[in-house]
Coordinates of C-alpha atoms in Angstrom, one line a residue:
X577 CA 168.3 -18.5 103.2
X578 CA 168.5 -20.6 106.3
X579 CA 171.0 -21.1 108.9
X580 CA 173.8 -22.9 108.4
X581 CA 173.9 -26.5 109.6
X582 CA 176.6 -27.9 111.4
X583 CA 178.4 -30.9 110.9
X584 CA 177.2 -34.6 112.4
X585 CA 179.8 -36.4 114.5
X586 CA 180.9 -38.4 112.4
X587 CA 182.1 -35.5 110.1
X588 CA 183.6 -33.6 112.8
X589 CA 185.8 -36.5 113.6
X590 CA 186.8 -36.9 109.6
X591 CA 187.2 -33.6 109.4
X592 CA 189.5 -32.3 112.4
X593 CA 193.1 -32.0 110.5
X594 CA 194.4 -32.2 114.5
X595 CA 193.7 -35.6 114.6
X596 CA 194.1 -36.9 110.9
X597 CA 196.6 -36.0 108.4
X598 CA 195.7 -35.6 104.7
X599 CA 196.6 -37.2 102.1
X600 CA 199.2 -35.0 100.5
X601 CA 200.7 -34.9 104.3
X602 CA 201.1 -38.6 104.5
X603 CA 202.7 -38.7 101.5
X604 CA 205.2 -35.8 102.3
X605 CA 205.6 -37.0 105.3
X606 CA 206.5 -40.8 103.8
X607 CA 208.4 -39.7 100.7
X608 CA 205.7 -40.0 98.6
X609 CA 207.0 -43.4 97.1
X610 CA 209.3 -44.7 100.0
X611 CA 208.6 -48.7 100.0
X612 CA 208.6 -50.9 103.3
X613 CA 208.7 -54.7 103.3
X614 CA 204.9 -56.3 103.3
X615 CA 205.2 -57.6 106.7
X616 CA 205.7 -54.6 109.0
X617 CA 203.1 -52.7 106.6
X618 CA 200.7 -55.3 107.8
X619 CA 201.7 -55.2 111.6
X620 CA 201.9 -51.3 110.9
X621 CA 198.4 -51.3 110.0
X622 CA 197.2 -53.6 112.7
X623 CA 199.0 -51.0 115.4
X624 CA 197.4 -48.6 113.8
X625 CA 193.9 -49.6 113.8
X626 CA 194.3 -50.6 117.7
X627 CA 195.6 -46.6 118.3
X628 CA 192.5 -45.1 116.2
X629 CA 189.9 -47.5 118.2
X630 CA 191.5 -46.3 121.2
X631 CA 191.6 -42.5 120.3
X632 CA 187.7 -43.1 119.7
X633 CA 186.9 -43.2 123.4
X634 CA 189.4 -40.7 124.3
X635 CA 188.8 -36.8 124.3
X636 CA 187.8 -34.9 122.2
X637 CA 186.2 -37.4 120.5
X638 CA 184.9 -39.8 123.6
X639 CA 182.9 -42.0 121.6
X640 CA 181.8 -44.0 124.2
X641 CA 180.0 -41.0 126.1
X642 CA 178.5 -40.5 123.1
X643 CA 177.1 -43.9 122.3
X644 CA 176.4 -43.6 126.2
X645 CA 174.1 -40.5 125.1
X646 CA 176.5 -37.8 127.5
X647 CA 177.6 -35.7 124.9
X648 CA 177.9 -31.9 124.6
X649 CA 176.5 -29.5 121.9
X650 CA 179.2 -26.5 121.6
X651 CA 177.2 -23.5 121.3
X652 CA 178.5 -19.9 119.5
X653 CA 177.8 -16.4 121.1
X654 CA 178.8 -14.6 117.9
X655 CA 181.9 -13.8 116.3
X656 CA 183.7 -11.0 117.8
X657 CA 185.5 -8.1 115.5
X658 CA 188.7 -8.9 113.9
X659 CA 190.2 -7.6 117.4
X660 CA 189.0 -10.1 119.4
X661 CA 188.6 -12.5 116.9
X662 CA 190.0 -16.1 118.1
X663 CA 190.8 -19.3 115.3
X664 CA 187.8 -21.7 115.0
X665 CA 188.5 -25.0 114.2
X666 CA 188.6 -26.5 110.4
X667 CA 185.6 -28.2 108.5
X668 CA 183.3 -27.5 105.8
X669 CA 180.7 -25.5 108.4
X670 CA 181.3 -23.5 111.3
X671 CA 178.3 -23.7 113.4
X672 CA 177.0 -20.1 114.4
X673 CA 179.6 -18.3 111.3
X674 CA 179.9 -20.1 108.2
X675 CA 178.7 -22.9 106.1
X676 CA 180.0 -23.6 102.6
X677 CA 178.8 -25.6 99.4
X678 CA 180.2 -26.9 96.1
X679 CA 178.4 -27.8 93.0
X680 CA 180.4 -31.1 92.6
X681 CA 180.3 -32.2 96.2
X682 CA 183.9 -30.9 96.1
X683 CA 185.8 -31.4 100.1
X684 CA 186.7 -28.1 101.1
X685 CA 188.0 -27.3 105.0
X686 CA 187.1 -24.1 106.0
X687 CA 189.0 -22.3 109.2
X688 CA 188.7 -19.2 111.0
X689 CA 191.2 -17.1 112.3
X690 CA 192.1 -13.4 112.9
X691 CA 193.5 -11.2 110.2
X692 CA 196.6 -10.8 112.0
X693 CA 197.1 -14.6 111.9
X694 CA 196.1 -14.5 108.4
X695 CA 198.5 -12.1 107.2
X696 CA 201.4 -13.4 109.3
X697 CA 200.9 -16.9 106.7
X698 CA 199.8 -14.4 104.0
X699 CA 201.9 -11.3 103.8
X700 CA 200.2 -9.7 100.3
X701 CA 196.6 -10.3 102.1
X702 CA 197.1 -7.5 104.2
X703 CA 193.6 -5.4 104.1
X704 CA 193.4 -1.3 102.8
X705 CA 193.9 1.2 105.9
X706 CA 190.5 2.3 105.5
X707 CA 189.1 -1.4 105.8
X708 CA 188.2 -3.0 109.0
X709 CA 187.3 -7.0 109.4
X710 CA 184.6 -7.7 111.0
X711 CA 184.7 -10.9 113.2
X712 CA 186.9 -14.1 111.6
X713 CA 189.0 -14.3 107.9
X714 CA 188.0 -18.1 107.0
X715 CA 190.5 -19.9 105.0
X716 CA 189.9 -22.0 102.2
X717 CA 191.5 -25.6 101.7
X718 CA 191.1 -27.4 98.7
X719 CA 192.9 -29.7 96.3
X720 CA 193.3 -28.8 92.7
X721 CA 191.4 -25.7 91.0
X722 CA 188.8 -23.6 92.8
X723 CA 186.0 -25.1 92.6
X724 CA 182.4 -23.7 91.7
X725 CA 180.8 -22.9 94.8
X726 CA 178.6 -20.2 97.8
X727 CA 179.2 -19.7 101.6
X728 CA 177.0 -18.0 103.7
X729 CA 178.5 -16.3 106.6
X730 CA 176.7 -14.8 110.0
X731 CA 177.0 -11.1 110.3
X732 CA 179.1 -11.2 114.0
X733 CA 177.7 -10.2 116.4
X734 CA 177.4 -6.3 117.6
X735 CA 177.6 -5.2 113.8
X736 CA 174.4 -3.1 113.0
X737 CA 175.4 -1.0 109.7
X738 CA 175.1 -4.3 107.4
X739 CA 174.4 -0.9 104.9
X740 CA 178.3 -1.0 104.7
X741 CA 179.4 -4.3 105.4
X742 CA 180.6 -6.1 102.3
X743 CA 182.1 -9.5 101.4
X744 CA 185.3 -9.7 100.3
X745 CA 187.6 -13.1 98.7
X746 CA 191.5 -13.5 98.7
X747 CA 192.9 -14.8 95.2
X748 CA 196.0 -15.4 96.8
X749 CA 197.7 -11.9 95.3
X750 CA 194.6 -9.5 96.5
X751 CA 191.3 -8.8 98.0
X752 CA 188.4 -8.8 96.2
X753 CA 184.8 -7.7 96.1
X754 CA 182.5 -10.7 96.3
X755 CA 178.9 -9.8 95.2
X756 CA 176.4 -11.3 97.2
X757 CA 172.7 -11.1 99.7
X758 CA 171.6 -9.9 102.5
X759 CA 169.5 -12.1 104.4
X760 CA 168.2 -9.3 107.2
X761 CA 165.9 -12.0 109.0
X762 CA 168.4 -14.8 109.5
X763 CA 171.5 -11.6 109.3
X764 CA 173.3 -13.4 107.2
X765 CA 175.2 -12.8 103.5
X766 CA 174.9 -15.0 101.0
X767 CA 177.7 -14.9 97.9
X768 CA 176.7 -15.4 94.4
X769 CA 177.4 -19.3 93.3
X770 CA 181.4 -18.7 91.6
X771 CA 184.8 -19.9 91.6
X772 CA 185.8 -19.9 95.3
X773 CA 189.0 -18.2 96.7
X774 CA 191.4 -18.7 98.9
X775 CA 189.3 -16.9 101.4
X776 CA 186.3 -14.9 102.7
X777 CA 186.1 -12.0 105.0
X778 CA 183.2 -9.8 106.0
X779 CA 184.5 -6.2 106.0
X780 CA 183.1 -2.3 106.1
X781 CA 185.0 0.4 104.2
X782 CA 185.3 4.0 105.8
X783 CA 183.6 6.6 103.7
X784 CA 186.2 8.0 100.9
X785 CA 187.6 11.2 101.7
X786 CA 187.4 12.3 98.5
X787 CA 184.0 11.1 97.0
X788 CA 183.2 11.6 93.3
X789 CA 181.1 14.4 92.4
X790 CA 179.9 13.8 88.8
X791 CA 177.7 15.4 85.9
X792 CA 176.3 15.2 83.0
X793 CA 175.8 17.7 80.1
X794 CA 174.1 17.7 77.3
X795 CA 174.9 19.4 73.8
X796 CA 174.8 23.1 73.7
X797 CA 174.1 23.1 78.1
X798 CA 176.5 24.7 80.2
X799 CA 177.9 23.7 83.9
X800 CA 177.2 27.5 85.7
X801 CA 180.6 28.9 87.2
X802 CA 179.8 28.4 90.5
X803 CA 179.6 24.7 90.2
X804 CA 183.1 23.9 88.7
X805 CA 184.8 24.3 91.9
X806 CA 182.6 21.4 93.2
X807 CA 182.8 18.9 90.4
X808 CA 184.8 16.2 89.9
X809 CA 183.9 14.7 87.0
X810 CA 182.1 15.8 83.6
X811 CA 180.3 13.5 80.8
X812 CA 179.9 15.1 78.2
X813 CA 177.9 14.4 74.8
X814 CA 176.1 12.4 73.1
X815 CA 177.0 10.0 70.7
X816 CA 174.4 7.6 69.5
X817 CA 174.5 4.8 68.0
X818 CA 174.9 4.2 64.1
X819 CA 174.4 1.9 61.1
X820 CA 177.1 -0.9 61.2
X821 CA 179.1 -0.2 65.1
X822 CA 179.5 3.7 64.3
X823 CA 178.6 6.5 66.2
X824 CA 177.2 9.9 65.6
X825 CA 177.5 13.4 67.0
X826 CA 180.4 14.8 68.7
X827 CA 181.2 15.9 72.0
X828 CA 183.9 19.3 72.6
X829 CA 185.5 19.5 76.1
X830 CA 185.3 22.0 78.5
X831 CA 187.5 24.1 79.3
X832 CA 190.5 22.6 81.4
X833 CA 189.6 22.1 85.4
X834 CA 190.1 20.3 88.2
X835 CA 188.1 17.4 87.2
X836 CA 187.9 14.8 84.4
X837 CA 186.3 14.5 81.1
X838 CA 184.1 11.7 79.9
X839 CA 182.7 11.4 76.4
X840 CA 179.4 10.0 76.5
X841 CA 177.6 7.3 74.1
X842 CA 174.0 6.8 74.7
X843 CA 171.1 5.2 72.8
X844 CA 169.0 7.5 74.6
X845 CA 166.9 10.3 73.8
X846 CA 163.3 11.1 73.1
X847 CA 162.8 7.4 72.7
X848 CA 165.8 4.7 73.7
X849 CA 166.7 2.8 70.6
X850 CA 166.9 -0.6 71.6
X851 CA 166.9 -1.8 68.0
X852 CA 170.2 -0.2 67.5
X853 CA 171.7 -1.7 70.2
X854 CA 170.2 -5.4 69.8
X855 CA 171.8 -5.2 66.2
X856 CA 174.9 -4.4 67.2
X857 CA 174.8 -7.0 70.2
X858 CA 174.2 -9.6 67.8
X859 CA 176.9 -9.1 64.8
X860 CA 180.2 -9.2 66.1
X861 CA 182.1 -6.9 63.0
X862 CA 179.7 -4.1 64.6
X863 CA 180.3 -4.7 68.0
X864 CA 184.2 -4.5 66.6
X865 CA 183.2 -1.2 65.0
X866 CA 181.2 -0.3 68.0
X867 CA 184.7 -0.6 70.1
X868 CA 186.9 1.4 68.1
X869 CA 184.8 4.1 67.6
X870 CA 184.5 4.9 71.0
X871 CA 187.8 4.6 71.9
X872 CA 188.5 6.6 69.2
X873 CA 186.5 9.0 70.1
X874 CA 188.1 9.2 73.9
X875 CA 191.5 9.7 72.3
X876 CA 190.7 12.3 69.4
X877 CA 188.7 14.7 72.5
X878 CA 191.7 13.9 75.0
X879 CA 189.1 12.3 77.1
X880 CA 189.7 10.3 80.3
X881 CA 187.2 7.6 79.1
X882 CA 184.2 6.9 77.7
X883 CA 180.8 6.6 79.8
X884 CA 178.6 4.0 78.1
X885 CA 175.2 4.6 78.7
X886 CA 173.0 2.1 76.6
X887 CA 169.7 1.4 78.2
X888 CA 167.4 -1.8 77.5
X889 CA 169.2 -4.3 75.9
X890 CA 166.5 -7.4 75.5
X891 CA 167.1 -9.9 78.2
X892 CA 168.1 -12.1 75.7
X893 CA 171.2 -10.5 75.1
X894 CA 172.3 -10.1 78.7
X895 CA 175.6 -12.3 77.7
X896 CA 175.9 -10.1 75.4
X897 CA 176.0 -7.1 76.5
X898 CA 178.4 -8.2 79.1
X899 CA 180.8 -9.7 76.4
X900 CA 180.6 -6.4 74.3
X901 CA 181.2 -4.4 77.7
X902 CA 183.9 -6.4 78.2
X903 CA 186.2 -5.6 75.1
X904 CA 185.3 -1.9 75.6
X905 CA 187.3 -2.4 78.8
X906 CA 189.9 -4.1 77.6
X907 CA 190.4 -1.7 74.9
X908 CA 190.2 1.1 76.9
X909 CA 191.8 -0.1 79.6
X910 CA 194.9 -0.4 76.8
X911 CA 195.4 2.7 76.0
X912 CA 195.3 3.9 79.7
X913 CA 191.4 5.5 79.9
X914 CA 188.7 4.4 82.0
X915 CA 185.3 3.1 81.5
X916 CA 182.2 4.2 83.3
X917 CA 179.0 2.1 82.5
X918 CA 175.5 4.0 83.2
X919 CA 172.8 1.4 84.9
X920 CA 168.9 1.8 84.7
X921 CA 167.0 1.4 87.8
X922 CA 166.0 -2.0 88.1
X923 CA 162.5 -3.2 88.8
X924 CA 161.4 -4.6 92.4
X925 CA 159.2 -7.1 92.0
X926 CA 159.1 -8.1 96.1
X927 CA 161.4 -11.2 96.0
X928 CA 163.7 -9.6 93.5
X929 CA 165.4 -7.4 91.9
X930 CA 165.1 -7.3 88.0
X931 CA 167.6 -5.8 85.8
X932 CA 166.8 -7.1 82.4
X933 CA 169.5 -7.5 79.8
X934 CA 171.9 -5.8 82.2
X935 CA 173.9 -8.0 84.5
X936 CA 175.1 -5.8 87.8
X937 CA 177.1 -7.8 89.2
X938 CA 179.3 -9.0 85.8
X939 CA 179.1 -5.4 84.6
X940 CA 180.4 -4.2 87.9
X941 CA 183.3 -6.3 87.9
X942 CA 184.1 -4.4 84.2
X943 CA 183.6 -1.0 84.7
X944 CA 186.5 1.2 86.6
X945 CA 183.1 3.3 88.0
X946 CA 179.4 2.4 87.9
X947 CA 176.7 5.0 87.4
X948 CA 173.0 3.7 88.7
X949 CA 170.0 5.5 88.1
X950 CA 168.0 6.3 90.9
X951 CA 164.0 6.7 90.9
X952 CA 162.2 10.1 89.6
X953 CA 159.6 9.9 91.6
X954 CA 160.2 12.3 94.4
X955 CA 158.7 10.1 96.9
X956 CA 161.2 7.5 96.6
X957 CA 163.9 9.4 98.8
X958 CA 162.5 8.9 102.5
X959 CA 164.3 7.0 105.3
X960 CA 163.5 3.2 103.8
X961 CA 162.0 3.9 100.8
X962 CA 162.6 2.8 97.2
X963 CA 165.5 4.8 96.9
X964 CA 166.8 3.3 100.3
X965 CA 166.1 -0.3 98.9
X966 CA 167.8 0.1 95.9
X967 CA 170.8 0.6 97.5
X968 CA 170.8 -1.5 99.9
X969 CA 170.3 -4.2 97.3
X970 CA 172.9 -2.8 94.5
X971 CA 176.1 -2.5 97.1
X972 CA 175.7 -6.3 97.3
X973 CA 176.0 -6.4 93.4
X974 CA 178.1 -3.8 92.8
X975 CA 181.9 -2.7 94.6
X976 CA 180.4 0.4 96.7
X977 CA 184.0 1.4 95.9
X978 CA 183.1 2.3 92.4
X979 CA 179.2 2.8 92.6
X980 CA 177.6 6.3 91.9
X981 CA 174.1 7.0 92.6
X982 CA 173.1 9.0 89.4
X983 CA 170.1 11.9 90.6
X984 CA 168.2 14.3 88.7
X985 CA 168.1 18.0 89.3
X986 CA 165.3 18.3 86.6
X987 CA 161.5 19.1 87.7
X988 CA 159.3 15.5 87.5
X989 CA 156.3 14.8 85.8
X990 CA 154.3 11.9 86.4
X991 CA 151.3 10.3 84.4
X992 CA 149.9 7.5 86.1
X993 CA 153.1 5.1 86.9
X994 CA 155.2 6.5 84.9
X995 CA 157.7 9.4 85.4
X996 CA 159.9 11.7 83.4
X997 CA 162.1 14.6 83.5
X998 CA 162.0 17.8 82.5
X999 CA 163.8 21.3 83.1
X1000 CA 162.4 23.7 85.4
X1001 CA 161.4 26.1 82.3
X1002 CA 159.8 23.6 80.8
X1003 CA 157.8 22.4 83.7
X1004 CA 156.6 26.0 84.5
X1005 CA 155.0 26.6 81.3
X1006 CA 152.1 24.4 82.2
X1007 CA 151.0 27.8 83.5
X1008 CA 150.4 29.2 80.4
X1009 CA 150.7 32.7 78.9
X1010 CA 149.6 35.9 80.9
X1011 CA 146.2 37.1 80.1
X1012 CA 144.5 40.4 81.2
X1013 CA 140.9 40.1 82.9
X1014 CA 140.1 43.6 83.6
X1015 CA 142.5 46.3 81.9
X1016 CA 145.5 46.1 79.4
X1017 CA 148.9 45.8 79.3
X1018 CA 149.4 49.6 79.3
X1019 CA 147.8 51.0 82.7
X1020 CA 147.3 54.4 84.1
X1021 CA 148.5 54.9 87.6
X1022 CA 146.3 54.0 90.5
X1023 CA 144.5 51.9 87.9
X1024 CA 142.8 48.2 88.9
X1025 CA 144.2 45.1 86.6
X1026 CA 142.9 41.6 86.8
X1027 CA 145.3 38.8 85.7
X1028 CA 145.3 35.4 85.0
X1029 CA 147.1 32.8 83.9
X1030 CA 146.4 30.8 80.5
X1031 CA 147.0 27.2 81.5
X1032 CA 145.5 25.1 84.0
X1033 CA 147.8 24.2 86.5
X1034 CA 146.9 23.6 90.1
X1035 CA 148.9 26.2 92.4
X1036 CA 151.8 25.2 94.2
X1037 CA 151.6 23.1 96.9
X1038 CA 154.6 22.7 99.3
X1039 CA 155.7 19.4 99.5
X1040 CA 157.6 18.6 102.5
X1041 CA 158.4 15.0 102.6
X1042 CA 160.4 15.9 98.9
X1043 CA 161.4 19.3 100.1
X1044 CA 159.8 20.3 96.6
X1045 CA 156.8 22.6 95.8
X1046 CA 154.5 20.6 93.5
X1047 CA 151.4 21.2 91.3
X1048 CA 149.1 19.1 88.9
X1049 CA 147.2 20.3 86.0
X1050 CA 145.2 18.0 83.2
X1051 CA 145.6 17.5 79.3
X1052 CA 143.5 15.0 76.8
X1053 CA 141.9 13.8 79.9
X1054 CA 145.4 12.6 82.4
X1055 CA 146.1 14.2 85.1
X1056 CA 149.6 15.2 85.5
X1057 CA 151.6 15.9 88.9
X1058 CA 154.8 18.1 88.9
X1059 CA 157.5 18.4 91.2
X1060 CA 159.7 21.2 90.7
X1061 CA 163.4 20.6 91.5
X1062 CA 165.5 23.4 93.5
X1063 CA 169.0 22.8 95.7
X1064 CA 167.6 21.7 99.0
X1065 CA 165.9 18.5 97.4
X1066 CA 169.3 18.0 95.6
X1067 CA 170.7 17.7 99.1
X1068 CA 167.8 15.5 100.4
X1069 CA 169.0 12.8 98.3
X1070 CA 172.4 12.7 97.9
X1071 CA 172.4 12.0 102.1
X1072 CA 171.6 8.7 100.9
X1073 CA 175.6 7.5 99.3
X1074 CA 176.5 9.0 102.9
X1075 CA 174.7 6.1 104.7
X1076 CA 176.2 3.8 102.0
X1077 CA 179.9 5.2 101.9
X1078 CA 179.2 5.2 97.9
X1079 CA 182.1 6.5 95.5
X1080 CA 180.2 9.0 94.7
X1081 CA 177.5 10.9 93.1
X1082 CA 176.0 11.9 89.5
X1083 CA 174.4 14.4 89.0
X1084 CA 171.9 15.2 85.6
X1085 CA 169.9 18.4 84.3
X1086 CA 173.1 20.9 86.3
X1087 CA 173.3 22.0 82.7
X1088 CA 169.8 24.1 83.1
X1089 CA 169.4 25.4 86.9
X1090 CA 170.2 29.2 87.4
X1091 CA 170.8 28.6 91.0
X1092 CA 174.3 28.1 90.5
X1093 CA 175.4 29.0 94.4
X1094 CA 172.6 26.9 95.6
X1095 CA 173.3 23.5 93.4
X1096 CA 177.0 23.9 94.6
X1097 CA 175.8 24.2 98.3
X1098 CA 174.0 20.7 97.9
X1099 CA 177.3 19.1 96.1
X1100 CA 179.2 20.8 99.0
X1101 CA 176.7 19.4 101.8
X1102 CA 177.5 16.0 100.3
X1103 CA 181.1 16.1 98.9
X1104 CA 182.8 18.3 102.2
X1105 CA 180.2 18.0 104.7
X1106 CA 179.1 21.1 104.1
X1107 CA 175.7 23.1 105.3
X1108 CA 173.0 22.1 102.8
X1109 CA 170.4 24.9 101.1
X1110 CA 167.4 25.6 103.2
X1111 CA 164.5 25.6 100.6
X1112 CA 163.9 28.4 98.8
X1113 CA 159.9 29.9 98.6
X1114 CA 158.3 30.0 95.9
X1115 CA 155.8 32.4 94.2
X1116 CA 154.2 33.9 90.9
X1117 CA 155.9 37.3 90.6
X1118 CA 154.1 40.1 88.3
X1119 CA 156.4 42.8 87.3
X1120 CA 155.3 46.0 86.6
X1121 CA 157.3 48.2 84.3
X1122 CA 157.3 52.3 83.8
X1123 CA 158.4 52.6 80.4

């Protein structure tokens, strides 16, 4: 996006309110319908017109030093913080801040001032305590309705962490989030087109003292001891999707803790059932169904709310899938539970982000707390890398109040592209079975044995970028690369809703580690600052038992 461009002359001198009144002014000041006899409104106007064409060649206007070809460009330096931050005059652009648009050509003045000015018109716009302003709040002036409209502002000057600076509008009751772009050439954010408020301010959040520490277990899994101390937050299930808006399975709580209980609804599993979910999406007696079911549900289990994790829906239905997440919300939002909506990673295609029949930013604006998945791929998690990307890009969509970045602590297996989880068991018996070379399994002492294993997996290989010890091995003719998970590499990538000052993490496959110390160490690195795990070695262990 390019820079903003300032106004000509000529608009600056139709757009100063210091030396024209408005409308609405004229006629306040005036009565509104007061009446004058014809002849002084005619020598009225002709005084008039002599003032204005001698105000032309006065300051700040000096027209004729302009036709003369003497005048001055004002130049900006920046915009200081909120501290420092002086009032800029009114127009639709401030050269060097912001510059603002409408769809229909609407006039909108836009000024600048401090936050303390702000407030002192505005008393319910004061910001949260853990909010700071950076540079100017710019305030909105427009007849009628909002219109539809985008501004682009200028990140001020000495502000590096754009990672945690977000825009924000003014309703006129509250502050909102405003989702928008980053434009890290030009450093400048770009808001989404939208109704426009009553005002914009660019602001960063200090990281929550308190950040959410999430899981998810599956049927028949179970969160070891040591983690429940640590956790926050449980989902629990599944549900899947039925015939006709019903659901299927059941979900028992845990035991009662210091943390809150989700049910969870998927149409994930060994294969995500998009047909399910497009045939609900597009018959509204279903989507009815769909609702009260799961609200249901939440009441019935004494849940908090009801995390709704349905992947794919077809681009087509994007609307729809917005509209049917909407009155889940509303219904939930009713009886007093909350509603936690589970995102797939998006796709980057280079230019953009693609999210398919999920729309972030609308969703976002739904759901009381966001779940995005993050990459498998172990690689992803390095200082600018995918992982890094991703987030950079989704706290514009998304309130980083309310976003979780949802990990896995399951081992990785990759064919070709494409990457899945698995638990640690699982991935180890690529190893195959024990088999004797030289000897048996019953031995005299002082006795040589050869062993082997069965399968063919590579040995491990330390991977240090991942902090994860790796192996490959082949079957019907694709290789296959595995990355076992431990607590350390748990650690390595939650650092990354530090940088952001995210609401939280989720965390997914807790249910099958056996290093329950060591998985709450990384939630404790993350959640209280804690020392994270040092990596654990790892090694084929052959026991040998006198019985």
């Amino acid at each position: 996006m390019g820079e903003g461009i300032p106004p000509s002359d000529e608009e600056t001198m139709l757009q100063s309110p210091e030396e024209e009144p408005t409308l609405t002014e004229i006629q306040r000041n005036n009565g509104g319908s007061s009446k004058r006899p014809s002849g002084l409104l005619i020598g009225g106007a002709v005084v008039f017109v002599l003032l204005v064409v001698i105000g032309l060649f006065l300051p700040p206007i000096s027209l004729g030093k302009r036709l003369g070809g003497g005048a001055e460009t004002a130049v900006s330096s920046g915009t200081p913080t909120d501290e420092s931050a002086t009032a800029a005059p009114a127009g639709s652009a401030i050269p060097g801040e912001i510059t603002l648009t409408t769809a229909d050509g609407t006039n909108v003045n836009v000024t600048g001032m401090s936050l303390a000015d702000f407030v002192q018109a505005h008393a319910s716009a004061a910001m949260p305590g853990d909010a700071a302003v950076q540079g100017n709040v710019y305030a909105l002036d427009y007849e009628g309705d909002a219109p539809e409209g985008e501004v682009v502002l200028t990140v001020p000057a000495g502000v590096s962490a754009t990672e945690t600076l977000d825009l924000l509008g003014w309703d006129g009751t509250q502050w909102n989030f405003v989702p928008s772009e980053l434009d890290t050439a030009n450093k400048q954010i770009a808001s989404h087109a939208g109704k426009l408020p009553q005002a914009y301010a660019l602001v960063q959040f200090a990281a929550p003292q308190l950040p959410e520490t999430a899981v998810e277990l599956l049927p028949e899994q179970t969160l070891p001891v040591d983690l429940l101390p640590v956790v926050s937050q449980v989902m629990l299930g599944k549900l899947s999707l039925a015939e006709n808006g019903a659901v299927e399975g059941e979900a028992a709580p845990m035991p009662t803790g210091a943390y809150e209980q989700f049910v969870s609804a998927s149409n994930t599993g060994a294969i995500i059932n998009e047909a399910a979910l497009t045939s609900i999406l597009n018959d509204s007696t279903a989507q009815t169904n769909q609702v009260n079911a799961l609200v249901a549900a939440a009441q019935a289990g004494g849940f908090a709310g009801v995390d709704l994790d349905y992947q794919e829906p077809a681009a087509s239905d994007r609307d729809a899938y917005t509209q049917f997440v909407a009155a889940l919300a509303d219904a939930l939002h009713q009886q007093g539970l909350k509603l936690v909506v589970t995102l797939a990673a998006p796709q980057n295609l280079g230019d953009r982000w693609e999210t398919g029949g999920q729309d972030w930013a609308a969703l976002g604006q739904l759901a009381d707390v966001v779940n995005v998945q993050m990459p498998l791929d172990p690689a992803a998690y390095g200082d600018g890398g995918p992982a890094d990307q991703l987030l950079t890009w989704a706290v514009r969509q998304i309130d980083r109040q309310k976003l979780n970045m949802l990990v896995s602590a399951n081992a990785t297996n990759q064919v070709g592209e494409s990457f899945v989880e698995m638990p640690n068991d699982e991935a180890l018996s690529n190893f195959g079975e024990l088999e004797f070379v030289q000897g048996s399994e019953e031995v005299e002492p002082g006795t040589a044995v050869e062993v082997a294993l069965s399968g063919t997996a590579s040995p491990l290989a330390w991977d240090g970028d991942s902090l994860t010890y790796q192996y490959s091995y082949e079957n019907n003719g694709q290789t296959h690369n595995v990355w076992l998970a431990n607590a350390a590499s748990l650690a390595h990538r939650l650092r990354l809703a530090k940088k952001y000052n995210l609401h939280g993490v989720a965390v997914r496959g807790l249910g099958n580690v056996a290093d329950g110390p060591g998985y709450a160490a990384a939630l404790n690195s993350y959640a209280s600052n804690g020392e994270a795990p040092a990596p654990a070695s790892a090694a084929i262990v052959w026991t040998v038992k006198d019985e």
